[in-house]
Coordinates of C-alpha atoms in Angstrom, one line a residue:
X246 CA -42.7 32.5 20.0
X247 CA -39.8 31.1 18.0
X248 CA -37.8 28.8 20.2
X249 CA -34.4 30.1 18.9
X250 CA -35.6 33.7 19.5
X251 CA -36.7 33.0 23.0
X252 CA -33.3 31.3 23.7
X253 CA -31.5 34.5 22.6
X254 CA -33.7 36.7 24.6
X255 CA -33.0 34.4 27.6
X256 CA -29.3 34.7 27.2
X257 CA -29.5 38.4 26.8
X258 CA -31.4 38.7 30.0
X259 CA -29.0 36.4 31.7
X260 CA -25.9 38.5 30.6
X261 CA -27.9 41.6 31.7
X262 CA -28.5 40.0 35.0
X263 CA -24.9 39.2 35.6
X264 CA -23.9 42.8 35.0
X265 CA -26.7 44.3 37.1
X266 CA -26.6 41.8 39.9
X267 CA -22.8 42.0 40.2
X268 CA -23.2 45.3 41.6
X269 CA -26.0 44.5 44.1
X270 CA -25.0 40.9 45.3
X271 CA -24.0 40.2 48.9
X272 CA -21.7 37.5 50.2
X273 CA -23.2 34.9 52.2
X274 CA -20.4 32.4 52.5
X275 CA -16.8 31.9 51.6
X276 CA -14.8 28.6 51.1
X277 CA -11.1 28.6 51.2
X278 CA -8.7 25.9 50.0
X279 CA -6.6 23.9 52.4
X280 CA -3.4 26.0 51.6
X281 CA -5.3 29.2 51.8
X282 CA -4.4 30.4 48.3
X283 CA -7.8 29.8 46.6
X284 CA -11.1 31.2 47.6
X285 CA -14.6 30.8 46.2
X286 CA -17.3 33.4 47.4
X287 CA -20.9 32.5 47.1
X288 CA -23.2 35.6 46.7
X289 CA -26.9 36.4 46.4
X290 CA -28.8 39.3 45.1
X291 CA -31.9 41.0 46.7
X292 CA -34.2 38.7 45.0
X293 CA -32.2 35.4 46.0
X294 CA -30.5 34.7 42.9
X295 CA -27.3 32.7 43.5
X296 CA -23.8 33.5 42.1
X297 CA -20.1 32.6 42.8
X298 CA -16.6 34.1 42.2
X299 CA -13.3 32.6 42.2
X300 CA -10.1 34.1 43.5
X301 CA -6.7 32.6 43.2
X302 CA -3.4 34.0 44.7
X303 CA -5.2 37.2 45.5
X304 CA -6.7 37.9 42.1
X305 CA -10.2 37.4 40.9
X306 CA -10.4 35.2 37.9
X307 CA -14.1 34.4 37.7
X308 CA -16.3 37.3 38.8
X309 CA -19.9 37.0 39.7
X310 CA -21.2 33.9 37.8
X311 CA -24.7 32.6 38.0
X312 CA -25.6 29.2 39.6
X313 CA -28.8 27.3 39.5
X314 CA -30.9 24.7 37.5
X315 CA -34.2 24.5 35.6
X316 CA -34.7 28.2 35.6
X317 CA -35.2 28.3 39.4
X318 CA -33.3 31.5 39.7
X319 CA -34.5 32.7 43.0
X320 CA -33.9 30.4 46.0
X321 CA -34.1 30.4 49.8
X322 CA -31.0 29.2 51.6
X323 CA -32.1 26.7 54.2
X324 CA -28.8 25.6 55.5
X325 CA -25.0 25.5 55.0
X326 CA -22.3 23.3 56.2
X327 CA -18.6 23.0 55.7
X328 CA -15.9 20.3 56.4
X329 CA -12.4 19.7 55.6
X330 CA -11.1 16.4 54.1
X331 CA -7.5 15.1 53.9
X332 CA -6.7 11.6 52.7
X333 CA -4.7 10.0 49.9
X334 CA -5.5 8.1 46.7
X335 CA -3.3 5.1 45.7
X336 CA -4.2 4.4 42.1
X337 CA -3.5 1.1 40.3
X338 CA -1.7 3.2 37.7
X339 CA -1.7 6.8 36.8
X340 CA 0.8 9.8 36.9
X341 CA 2.0 8.9 40.3
X342 CA 1.7 6.1 43.0
X343 CA 0.3 8.4 45.7
X344 CA -2.1 11.1 45.2
X345 CA -3.1 13.6 47.9
X346 CA -6.9 14.1 48.2
X347 CA -7.3 17.2 50.4
X348 CA -10.2 19.7 49.9
X349 CA -12.7 21.8 51.8
X350 CA -16.4 21.2 51.0
X351 CA -19.4 23.3 51.4
X352 CA -22.9 22.0 51.1
X353 CA -25.5 24.7 50.5
X354 CA -29.2 23.5 50.7
X355 CA -31.8 25.6 49.0
X356 CA -35.5 25.0 48.6
X357 CA -35.4 23.2 45.3
X358 CA -31.9 21.7 45.2
X359 CA -28.5 21.5 47.0
X360 CA -25.1 22.8 45.7
X361 CA -22.0 20.9 46.8
X362 CA -18.7 22.6 46.2
X363 CA -15.2 21.4 46.9
X364 CA -12.1 23.7 46.8
X365 CA -8.8 21.8 46.4
X366 CA -5.4 23.5 46.2
X367 CA -5.6 23.2 42.4
X368 CA -9.2 24.1 41.6
X369 CA -12.8 24.3 42.2
X370 CA -15.7 21.9 41.5
X371 CA -19.3 22.0 42.3
X372 CA -22.4 20.1 41.4
X373 CA -26.3 20.1 41.9
X374 CA -27.9 17.4 44.0
X375 CA -31.4 16.4 45.0
X376 CA -32.8 17.5 41.7
X377 CA -33.3 16.3 38.2
X378 CA -31.2 18.7 36.2
X379 CA -32.9 19.5 32.9
X380 CA -31.0 22.8 32.2
X381 CA -28.4 25.0 34.1
X382 CA -27.9 28.5 34.8
X383 CA -24.3 27.8 35.5
X384 CA -21.8 30.2 33.8
X385 CA -18.1 31.0 33.9
X386 CA -17.8 34.8 33.7
X387 CA -14.1 35.5 33.3
X388 CA -12.6 38.6 34.8
X389 CA -10.7 39.5 31.8
X390 CA -10.4 39.0 28.1
X391 CA -7.9 36.2 28.5
X392 CA -6.5 33.9 25.8
X393 CA -8.0 30.4 25.4
X394 CA -7.7 27.0 23.6
X395 CA -10.3 24.4 23.0
X396 CA -10.9 20.9 22.0
X397 CA -11.5 20.6 18.2
X398 CA -12.2 17.0 17.4
X399 CA -9.7 15.3 15.3
X400 CA -8.1 18.5 14.1
X401 CA -5.7 21.0 15.5
X402 CA -7.2 22.6 18.7
X403 CA -8.7 26.1 18.3
X404 CA -6.6 28.8 19.8
X405 CA -5.0 31.0 21.1
X406 CA -8.1 33.3 20.8
X407 CA -9.3 36.0 23.1
X408 CA -12.4 35.0 25.1
X409 CA -14.4 37.8 23.4
X410 CA -13.6 36.4 19.9
X411 CA -15.0 32.8 20.5
X412 CA -17.8 31.5 18.3
X413 CA -20.9 30.6 19.9
X414 CA -20.2 27.1 20.8
X415 CA -17.0 25.8 22.3
X416 CA -16.0 22.3 23.5
X417 CA -14.0 21.3 26.5
X418 CA -11.2 21.0 27.6
X419 CA -11.1 24.9 27.6
X420 CA -7.6 26.1 28.7
X421 CA -7.2 29.7 29.7
X422 CA -4.1 31.7 30.1
X423 CA -4.7 34.5 32.5
X424 CA -1.0 35.6 32.7
X425 CA 2.4 34.0 32.7
X426 CA 1.7 32.7 36.2
X427 CA -1.8 31.9 36.1
X428 CA -3.8 29.4 34.1
X429 CA -7.2 27.8 34.3
X430 CA -9.1 24.9 32.6
X431 CA -12.8 24.3 32.3
X432 CA -14.0 20.7 32.3
X433 CA -16.2 18.2 34.0
X434 CA -16.0 15.2 36.1
X435 CA -18.0 12.1 36.8
X436 CA -20.6 12.5 34.0
X437 CA -23.2 10.1 35.3
X438 CA -25.9 11.0 32.8
X439 CA -27.0 13.6 30.2
X440 CA -25.0 15.6 27.7
X441 CA -21.2 15.9 28.0
X442 CA -20.2 19.5 28.8
X443 CA -21.0 22.2 26.1
X444 CA -20.0 25.7 26.4
X445 CA -22.0 28.6 25.0
X446 CA -20.2 31.8 24.5
X447 CA -22.2 35.1 24.9
X448 CA -21.1 37.2 21.9
X449 CA -18.9 40.3 22.8
X450 CA -18.3 39.2 26.4
X451 CA -16.2 36.9 28.5
X452 CA -19.1 34.9 29.7
X453 CA -19.5 31.1 29.0
X454 CA -22.7 29.3 29.8
X455 CA -23.2 25.7 30.4
X456 CA -25.5 24.6 27.5
X457 CA -25.6 20.8 28.2
X458 CA -29.1 19.4 28.8
X459 CA -29.8 16.8 31.6
X460 CA -26.3 16.6 32.9
X461 CA -25.4 15.0 36.2
X462 CA -21.7 15.9 36.6
X463 CA -19.3 18.0 38.6
X464 CA -18.4 21.4 37.0
X465 CA -14.5 21.9 37.4
X466 CA -12.3 24.9 37.3
X467 CA -8.8 23.7 37.4
X468 CA -5.9 26.1 38.4
X469 CA -2.2 26.2 38.0
X470 CA 0.6 28.7 38.3
X471 CA 2.1 27.1 35.1
X472 CA 0.3 25.2 32.3
X473 CA 2.3 22.1 33.6
X474 CA 0.5 22.4 36.9
X475 CA -2.8 21.7 35.0
X476 CA -1.1 18.7 33.2
X477 CA 0.0 17.3 36.5
X478 CA -3.4 17.6 38.3
X479 CA -5.6 14.7 39.4
X480 CA -8.6 16.9 40.1
X481 CA -10.9 15.0 37.7
X482 CA -10.0 11.6 38.9
X483 CA -10.5 12.7 42.5
X484 CA -14.0 13.8 41.8
X485 CA -14.9 10.3 40.5
X486 CA -15.9 7.5 43.0
X487 CA -13.6 4.8 44.0
X488 CA -14.4 1.4 42.6
X489 CA -16.9 -0.9 44.2
X490 CA -15.5 -2.6 47.4
X491 CA -15.8 -6.1 45.8
X492 CA -14.3 -5.1 42.5
X493 CA -11.0 -6.9 41.5
X494 CA -8.7 -4.8 39.3
X495 CA -5.5 -6.6 40.3
X496 CA -5.0 -8.0 36.9
X497 CA -4.7 -4.6 35.2
X498 CA -1.2 -4.0 33.7
X499 CA -0.6 -0.7 32.0
X500 CA 2.2 -0.6 29.3
X501 CA 3.5 -0.4 25.8
X502 CA 1.9 -1.9 22.8
X503 CA 2.9 -2.5 19.1
X504 CA 0.1 -2.2 16.6
X505 CA -0.8 -3.8 13.2
X506 CA -2.6 -0.9 11.4
X507 CA 0.4 1.3 10.4
X508 CA 2.7 -1.7 9.6
X509 CA 0.5 -2.8 6.9
X510 CA 2.4 -2.6 3.6
X511 CA 5.8 -2.0 5.1
X512 CA 8.6 -4.0 3.4
X513 CA 11.9 -4.9 5.2
X514 CA 14.6 -7.2 3.8
X515 CA 12.1 -8.9 1.6
X516 CA 9.5 -9.4 4.4
X517 CA 6.1 -7.7 3.7
X518 CA 4.2 -6.7 6.8
X519 CA 0.4 -7.4 6.6
X520 CA -2.6 -7.7 9.1
X521 CA -2.1 -11.4 9.1
X522 CA -0.7 -14.2 11.5
X523 CA 2.9 -14.3 10.2
X524 CA 3.3 -10.6 10.7
X525 CA 1.4 -10.7 14.0
X526 CA 3.8 -13.4 15.3
X527 CA 6.8 -11.3 14.3
X528 CA 5.4 -8.4 16.2
X529 CA 4.8 -10.4 19.3
X530 CA 8.5 -11.7 19.1
X531 CA 9.7 -8.3 19.0
X532 CA 7.3 -7.2 21.9
X533 CA 8.4 -10.1 24.2
X534 CA 12.1 -9.2 23.6
X535 CA 11.6 -5.5 24.5
X536 CA 9.5 -5.2 27.5
X537 CA 6.4 -4.5 25.4
X538 CA 3.3 -5.8 26.9
X539 CA 0.7 -5.8 24.2
X540 CA -0.1 -6.2 20.5
X541 CA -3.0 -4.4 19.2
X542 CA -5.1 -5.8 16.3
X543 CA -7.0 -3.2 14.4
X544 CA -9.9 -3.3 12.1
X545 CA -11.0 -6.0 9.5
X546 CA -9.7 -9.0 11.5
X547 CA -13.2 -10.5 11.6
X548 CA -14.4 -9.1 8.3
X549 CA -14.7 -5.6 6.7
X550 CA -15.6 -3.5 9.8
X551 CA -18.4 -1.6 8.5
X552 CA -20.2 -4.6 6.9
X553 CA -23.2 -5.9 9.0
X554 CA -22.4 -9.4 8.1
X555 CA -18.9 -9.3 9.7
X556 CA -19.4 -11.5 12.7
X557 CA -17.1 -10.4 15.5
X558 CA -16.8 -13.8 17.1
X559 CA -17.1 -16.1 14.0
X560 CA -16.0 -14.2 10.9
X561 CA -12.7 -13.4 9.0
X562 CA -9.5 -14.5 10.6
X563 CA -10.9 -15.7 14.0
X564 CA -9.0 -19.0 14.0
X565 CA -5.8 -17.2 13.3
X566 CA -6.6 -14.7 16.2
X567 CA -7.2 -17.6 18.6
X568 CA -3.9 -19.2 17.7
X569 CA -2.1 -15.7 18.1
X570 CA -3.6 -15.2 21.4
X571 CA -2.1 -18.4 22.7
X572 CA 1.2 -17.8 20.9
X573 CA 1.5 -14.4 22.5
X574 CA 0.5 -15.6 25.9
X575 CA 3.3 -18.1 26.0
X576 CA 5.6 -15.1 25.4
X577 CA 4.0 -12.9 28.2
X578 CA 2.4 -10.7 25.5
X579 CA -1.3 -9.6 25.6
X580 CA -3.4 -9.2 22.4
X581 CA -6.0 -6.5 22.0
X582 CA -9.0 -7.0 19.7
X583 CA -10.7 -4.3 17.6
X584 CA -14.4 -4.1 17.7
X585 CA -16.3 -1.6 15.4
X586 CA -19.8 -0.2 16.6
X587 CA -21.4 -2.1 13.6
X588 CA -20.3 -5.2 15.0
X589 CA -21.2 -4.1 18.5
X590 CA -24.8 -3.2 17.4
X591 CA -25.6 -6.2 15.2
X592 CA -24.3 -8.9 17.3
X593 CA -25.0 -9.5 21.0
X594 CA -22.4 -7.1 22.7
X595 CA -22.4 -9.0 26.0
X596 CA -21.6 -12.1 24.4
X597 CA -19.0 -10.8 22.1
X598 CA -17.0 -9.2 25.0
X599 CA -17.5 -12.5 27.1
X600 CA -16.1 -14.3 24.2
X601 CA -13.0 -12.1 23.9
X602 CA -12.4 -12.6 27.5
X603 CA -12.6 -16.4 27.3
X604 CA -10.4 -16.5 24.4
X605 CA -7.7 -14.8 26.7
X606 CA -7.7 -11.3 24.9
X607 CA -6.1 -8.4 26.9
X608 CA -8.3 -5.6 25.7
X609 CA -10.7 -4.1 23.4
X610 CA -10.3 -1.2 21.0
X611 CA -13.7 0.1 20.3
X612 CA -14.2 2.2 17.1
X613 CA -16.6 4.6 15.4
X614 CA -19.4 4.5 18.1
X615 CA -22.4 6.2 16.5
X616 CA -25.0 8.4 18.0
X617 CA -25.0 11.8 19.8
X618 CA -22.5 12.3 22.7
X619 CA -25.6 12.0 25.1
X620 CA -26.1 8.6 23.7
X621 CA -22.7 7.5 23.4
X622 CA -21.8 8.2 27.3
X623 CA -24.0 5.4 28.8
X624 CA -22.9 3.2 26.0
X625 CA -19.3 3.9 26.7
X626 CA -20.0 3.2 30.5
X627 CA -21.7 -0.1 29.7
X628 CA -18.9 -1.2 27.5
X629 CA -16.4 -0.3 30.0
X630 CA -18.2 -2.2 32.8
X631 CA -18.6 -5.3 30.6
X632 CA -14.9 -5.1 29.8
X633 CA -14.1 -4.8 33.6
X634 CA -16.2 -8.0 34.2
X635 CA -14.4 -9.9 31.7
X636 CA -11.0 -8.6 32.7
X637 CA -10.5 -6.6 29.5
X638 CA -8.8 -3.3 29.1
X639 CA -10.6 -0.8 26.9
X640 CA -9.6 2.0 24.4
X641 CA -12.3 4.1 22.7
X642 CA -11.5 5.8 19.3
X643 CA -13.1 7.9 16.7
X644 CA -14.8 10.9 18.3
X645 CA -15.3 9.3 21.8
X646 CA -16.8 10.9 24.8
X647 CA -14.3 13.0 26.4
X648 CA -12.6 11.6 29.4
X649 CA -13.8 12.8 32.8
X650 CA -11.9 10.8 35.3
X651 CA -13.4 7.4 34.6
X652 CA -10.0 5.7 35.3
X653 CA -10.5 5.9 39.1
X654 CA -13.8 4.0 39.1
X655 CA -12.8 1.6 36.2
X656 CA -9.0 1.4 35.9
X657 CA -9.5 -0.7 32.9
X658 CA -10.5 2.5 31.1
X659 CA -6.9 3.0 30.0
X660 CA -7.1 5.5 27.1
X661 CA -9.1 7.1 24.3
X662 CA -8.4 8.9 21.1
X663 CA -9.7 12.3 22.4
X664 CA -7.3 14.2 20.2
X665 CA -5.9 14.3 16.6
X666 CA -3.6 11.1 16.5
X667 CA -0.5 11.0 14.3
X668 CA -1.2 9.9 10.9
X669 CA -4.9 9.3 11.6
X670 CA -7.9 10.2 9.3
X671 CA -5.5 10.3 6.2
X672 CA -3.7 13.5 7.8
X673 CA -0.7 14.2 9.8
X674 CA -0.4 16.6 12.6
X675 CA 2.3 19.3 12.8
X676 CA 4.6 19.8 15.7
X677 CA 2.5 22.6 17.0
X678 CA -0.5 20.3 17.4
X679 CA 1.4 18.0 19.8
X680 CA 2.5 20.9 22.1
X681 CA -0.9 22.3 22.2
X682 CA -2.9 19.0 22.6
X683 CA -0.8 18.0 25.8
X684 CA -2.0 21.3 27.4
X685 CA -5.6 21.0 26.3
X686 CA -6.9 17.4 25.5
X687 CA -4.7 15.7 27.9
X688 CA -6.0 17.7 30.9
X689 CA -9.1 15.4 30.5
X690 CA -7.3 12.1 30.9
X691 CA -5.1 9.4 29.1
X692 CA -4.8 9.9 25.3
X693 CA -4.1 7.4 22.5
X694 CA -2.1 9.6 20.1
X695 CA 0.0 6.9 18.2
X696 CA 3.4 8.5 18.6
X697 CA 6.7 6.9 18.2
X698 CA 7.1 6.4 14.4
X699 CA 10.7 5.6 13.2
X700 CA 10.1 5.3 9.5
X701 CA 9.5 8.9 8.9
X702 CA 8.4 8.6 5.2
X703 CA 6.0 5.8 5.7
X704 CA 6.5 4.7 2.0
X705 CA 4.4 1.5 1.1
X706 CA 2.0 1.7 4.0
X707 CA -1.5 0.8 3.0
X708 CA -3.6 3.2 5.0
X709 CA -1.8 6.5 4.9
X710 CA 1.6 6.6 3.2
X711 CA 2.4 10.1 4.2
X712 CA 5.8 11.6 5.5
X713 CA 5.7 12.5 9.1
X714 CA 6.6 16.2 10.1
X715 CA 8.8 15.3 13.0
X716 CA 12.0 14.0 14.0
X717 CA 12.6 10.5 15.4
X718 CA 13.8 11.8 18.5
X719 CA 10.6 13.9 19.1
X720 CA 8.6 10.8 18.1
X721 CA 10.3 8.9 20.9
X722 CA 9.9 11.9 23.3
X723 CA 6.3 12.0 22.6
X724 CA 5.7 8.5 23.9
X725 CA 6.8 9.5 27.2
X726 CA 5.1 12.9 27.4
X727 CA 1.7 11.6 26.4
X728 CA -0.2 10.3 29.3
X729 CA -1.8 6.9 28.5
X730 CA -2.4 3.5 30.2
X731 CA -1.5 2.0 26.9
X732 CA 1.2 3.6 24.8
X733 CA 0.7 2.3 21.2
X734 CA 3.8 2.2 18.9
X735 CA 3.0 2.4 15.3
X736 CA 6.0 1.0 13.4
X737 CA 7.6 -2.3 12.4
X738 CA 10.4 -3.9 14.7
X739 CA 13.2 -3.3 12.4
X740 CA 12.9 0.4 12.4
X741 CA 13.1 0.5 16.2
X742 CA 16.1 -1.8 16.1
X743 CA 17.9 0.5 13.8
X744 CA 17.9 3.0 16.7
X745 CA 18.9 1.0 19.7
X746 CA 19.2 4.1 22.0
X747 CA 15.8 5.3 21.1
X748 CA 14.4 1.6 21.5
X749 CA 15.9 1.4 24.8
X750 CA 14.5 4.7 26.0
X751 CA 11.0 3.6 24.8
X752 CA 11.3 0.1 26.3
X753 CA 12.3 1.6 29.6
X754 CA 8.8 3.2 29.9
X755 CA 7.8 0.6 32.4
X756 CA 4.4 1.6 34.1
X757 CA 2.7 2.2 36.4
X758 CA 4.5 5.4 36.8
X759 CA 5.8 6.1 40.4
X760 CA 6.1 9.8 39.7
X761 CA 5.3 12.5 37.0
X762 CA 6.4 16.0 36.7
X763 CA 5.9 18.6 33.9
X764 CA 9.3 20.5 34.3
X765 CA 8.4 23.3 32.0
X766 CA 6.4 24.4 28.8
X767 CA 4.3 26.8 27.2
X768 CA 1.0 26.1 25.3
X769 CA 1.7 25.5 21.6
X770 CA 5.4 26.2 22.1
X771 CA 7.2 23.1 24.0
X772 CA 7.0 20.8 26.9
X773 CA 9.5 19.1 29.2
X774 CA 8.2 16.0 31.0
X775 CA 9.7 13.8 33.7
X776 CA 8.5 10.4 34.7
X777 CA 9.8 7.7 37.2
X778 CA 9.3 4.2 36.0
X779 CA 8.2 1.2 38.0
X780 CA 11.7 -0.1 37.6
X781 CA 13.2 3.2 39.5
X782 CA 14.4 4.8 36.3
X783 CA 13.8 8.4 35.5
X784 CA 13.0 9.4 32.0
X785 CA 12.9 13.0 30.7
X786 CA 11.4 14.1 27.4
X787 CA 11.2 17.4 25.6
X788 CA 9.3 18.4 22.4
X789 CA 9.0 21.6 20.5
X790 CA 6.8 23.2 17.8
X791 CA 8.1 24.2 14.5
X792 CA 10.8 26.4 16.3
X793 CA 14.3 25.4 17.1
X794 CA 15.2 25.9 20.7
X795 CA 17.7 25.2 23.5
X796 CA 16.5 24.1 26.9
X797 CA 18.2 23.9 30.2
X798 CA 16.7 21.0 32.2
X799 CA 17.3 20.9 35.9
X800 CA 17.6 17.5 37.4
X801 CA 16.0 18.4 40.7
X802 CA 13.5 15.5 40.5
X803 CA 16.2 12.9 41.0
X804 CA 16.8 11.3 44.3
X805 CA 20.3 11.7 45.9
X806 CA 23.1 9.7 44.3
X807 CA 24.6 9.3 40.9
X808 CA 23.0 8.6 37.6
X809 CA 24.1 7.4 34.3
X810 CA 22.4 9.8 31.8
X811 CA 22.0 8.9 28.2
X812 CA 21.1 12.0 26.3
X813 CA 19.6 11.7 22.9
X814 CA 19.0 14.9 21.0
X815 CA 18.6 16.2 17.5
X816 CA 21.6 16.7 15.4
X817 CA 22.6 20.3 14.3
X818 CA 21.2 19.6 10.7
X819 CA 18.0 18.0 11.8
X820 CA 14.6 19.3 11.2
X821 CA 10.9 18.0 10.8
X822 CA 11.4 19.1 7.2
X823 CA 14.5 17.1 6.5
X824 CA 17.2 15.0 8.1
X825 CA 14.5 13.8 10.4
X826 CA 16.7 10.8 11.5
X827 CA 19.9 12.6 12.5
X828 CA 20.6 12.7 16.2
X829 CA 23.4 12.6 18.7
X830 CA 23.9 10.4 21.8
X831 CA 25.9 11.5 24.9
X832 CA 26.4 9.6 28.0
X833 CA 27.5 11.2 31.3
X834 CA 27.1 11.0 35.1
X835 CA 24.8 13.4 36.7
X836 CA 23.1 14.1 40.0
X837 CA 20.1 16.1 41.2
X838 CA 22.3 19.3 41.4
X839 CA 23.1 19.2 37.8
X840 CA 21.5 20.7 34.9
X841 CA 21.4 19.4 31.3
X842 CA 21.2 21.6 28.2
X843 CA 19.6 20.1 25.1
X844 CA 19.1 21.4 21.5
X845 CA 15.7 20.8 19.9
X846 CA 15.5 21.0 16.2
X847 CA 12.5 22.6 14.6
X848 CA 9.7 20.0 15.2
X849 CA 12.3 18.1 17.2
X850 CA 12.8 16.7 20.7
X851 CA 15.2 15.2 23.4
X852 CA 15.2 12.1 25.5
X853 CA 17.0 11.6 28.7
X854 CA 17.3 8.1 30.3
X855 CA 18.6 8.3 33.9
X856 CA 19.9 5.0 35.6
X857 CA 21.1 4.9 39.1
X858 CA 24.8 3.8 39.6
X859 CA 26.6 2.9 42.8
X860 CA 29.4 5.2 42.5

């Protein structure tokens, strides 16, 4: 029989089974979250097929959904156990310094495999153990025709679309709006091996099957009462293992970085920026003066990046790079080195990474990895491990494997381009893309989005001289909103220095963050983010889509006492379509009982820097 036809029949039978068995299943175990507000119910039908349902705040969100692997539909339950865990995780860097790790866990042992399920206050996770997983029966059978958004490569995300209207294949993160007070997200955590999560929609239904093959991972259902709750979650990281006991990651330092790719071709007061030593030193000097930890060197420094003859340890400008690393080190600035997959494949990878570590580089930006996602995942893991061994941070670019909480096990995995980055791929993204991506892509982990442009026209740039549809206030705001272990700033020093208030805001983004909180937001509309820096300053940023809006921001995140608030917002005539550089600055004294009203221009934003004062 034709394989594709057989698969279609199987899916049809599976969906038929969902509807029939939903009426004839019986409950054999319940698992309740520590706060008692979430519940997962495990069910079986008369033949022993296993299902689960998920209830949050008294409402069923996932109805009877199949569980199982390798077509072993019918199973005999041999034992079941429950336990409760309550501890904390103290990450080296992340959204906050202390993360509660509290859940109830159930272990269901069947004849052929075991299901381990954990229910946190903000979501459900389960995985299969004791068996080699070739395929899964796992499905997400949503209880209504909700709206959803999905990852879409280096393009604007798909959505909002109703679940029944989805195409056959969708990629996570899948963010779902149930109502104004209930949101879900489907993703995975700790993908040890196999294909990254792939979702197969059953046409005309609200059912999505796991179509990935050979995956060893947690299946995760995140839950929030606002989309910001999903953004603030640590569920994916908590499902990854802690580092090995003898691992030393004390050298890791998250922070800001300047970048040589977008500066190329810019001219200011007679100086032309290029990807060369004079420009690199100029960028290092600027970074050193402004609390910016790194300079990132992009492609072609060791020769044309796609040329197999370009030697990543001997070619091109290697001697200049070695001189630069020493020059930057004397000024407390680290240098990142780009490595293309061509160089990674045609020269000894371990030796290349070891050399970069010995030179004193700070990190590696790895680009254009080839192969299927199933092939990329173990290679990504290997490169991350090699970088850790050589005390190098790592950033994966150009259609990477999605993040799934790796930063807990390997804190040197500080970011990746799992999004459409600003001015990337010879295109720009529109304001709506940013305020969608932060509620979809960013749920998976730290993103390299390259925000923070100050020259809004980009004239003379070599790679992509396109005007940026944003305001400079929004660009500065996005540097704070986007969660990343390295925030890469794309412009030349002089344009930042032309806007000292915005430069001070950006340079005050001192990581690791002590606390983060999404204050408000709607998917595809706007977001307001607050973060507390390692220096004790609070920073709040807002960004909107193409719509102008006024927002009232409560300052309840502040501790007791008075703060000097520097409020930067778009001017009345500003817009992402024109007058992009017009903004106003207001300074006032505030406390945690105050509210601040800000105006966001179309495609605009607002930035608040809050510094504690004695009086």
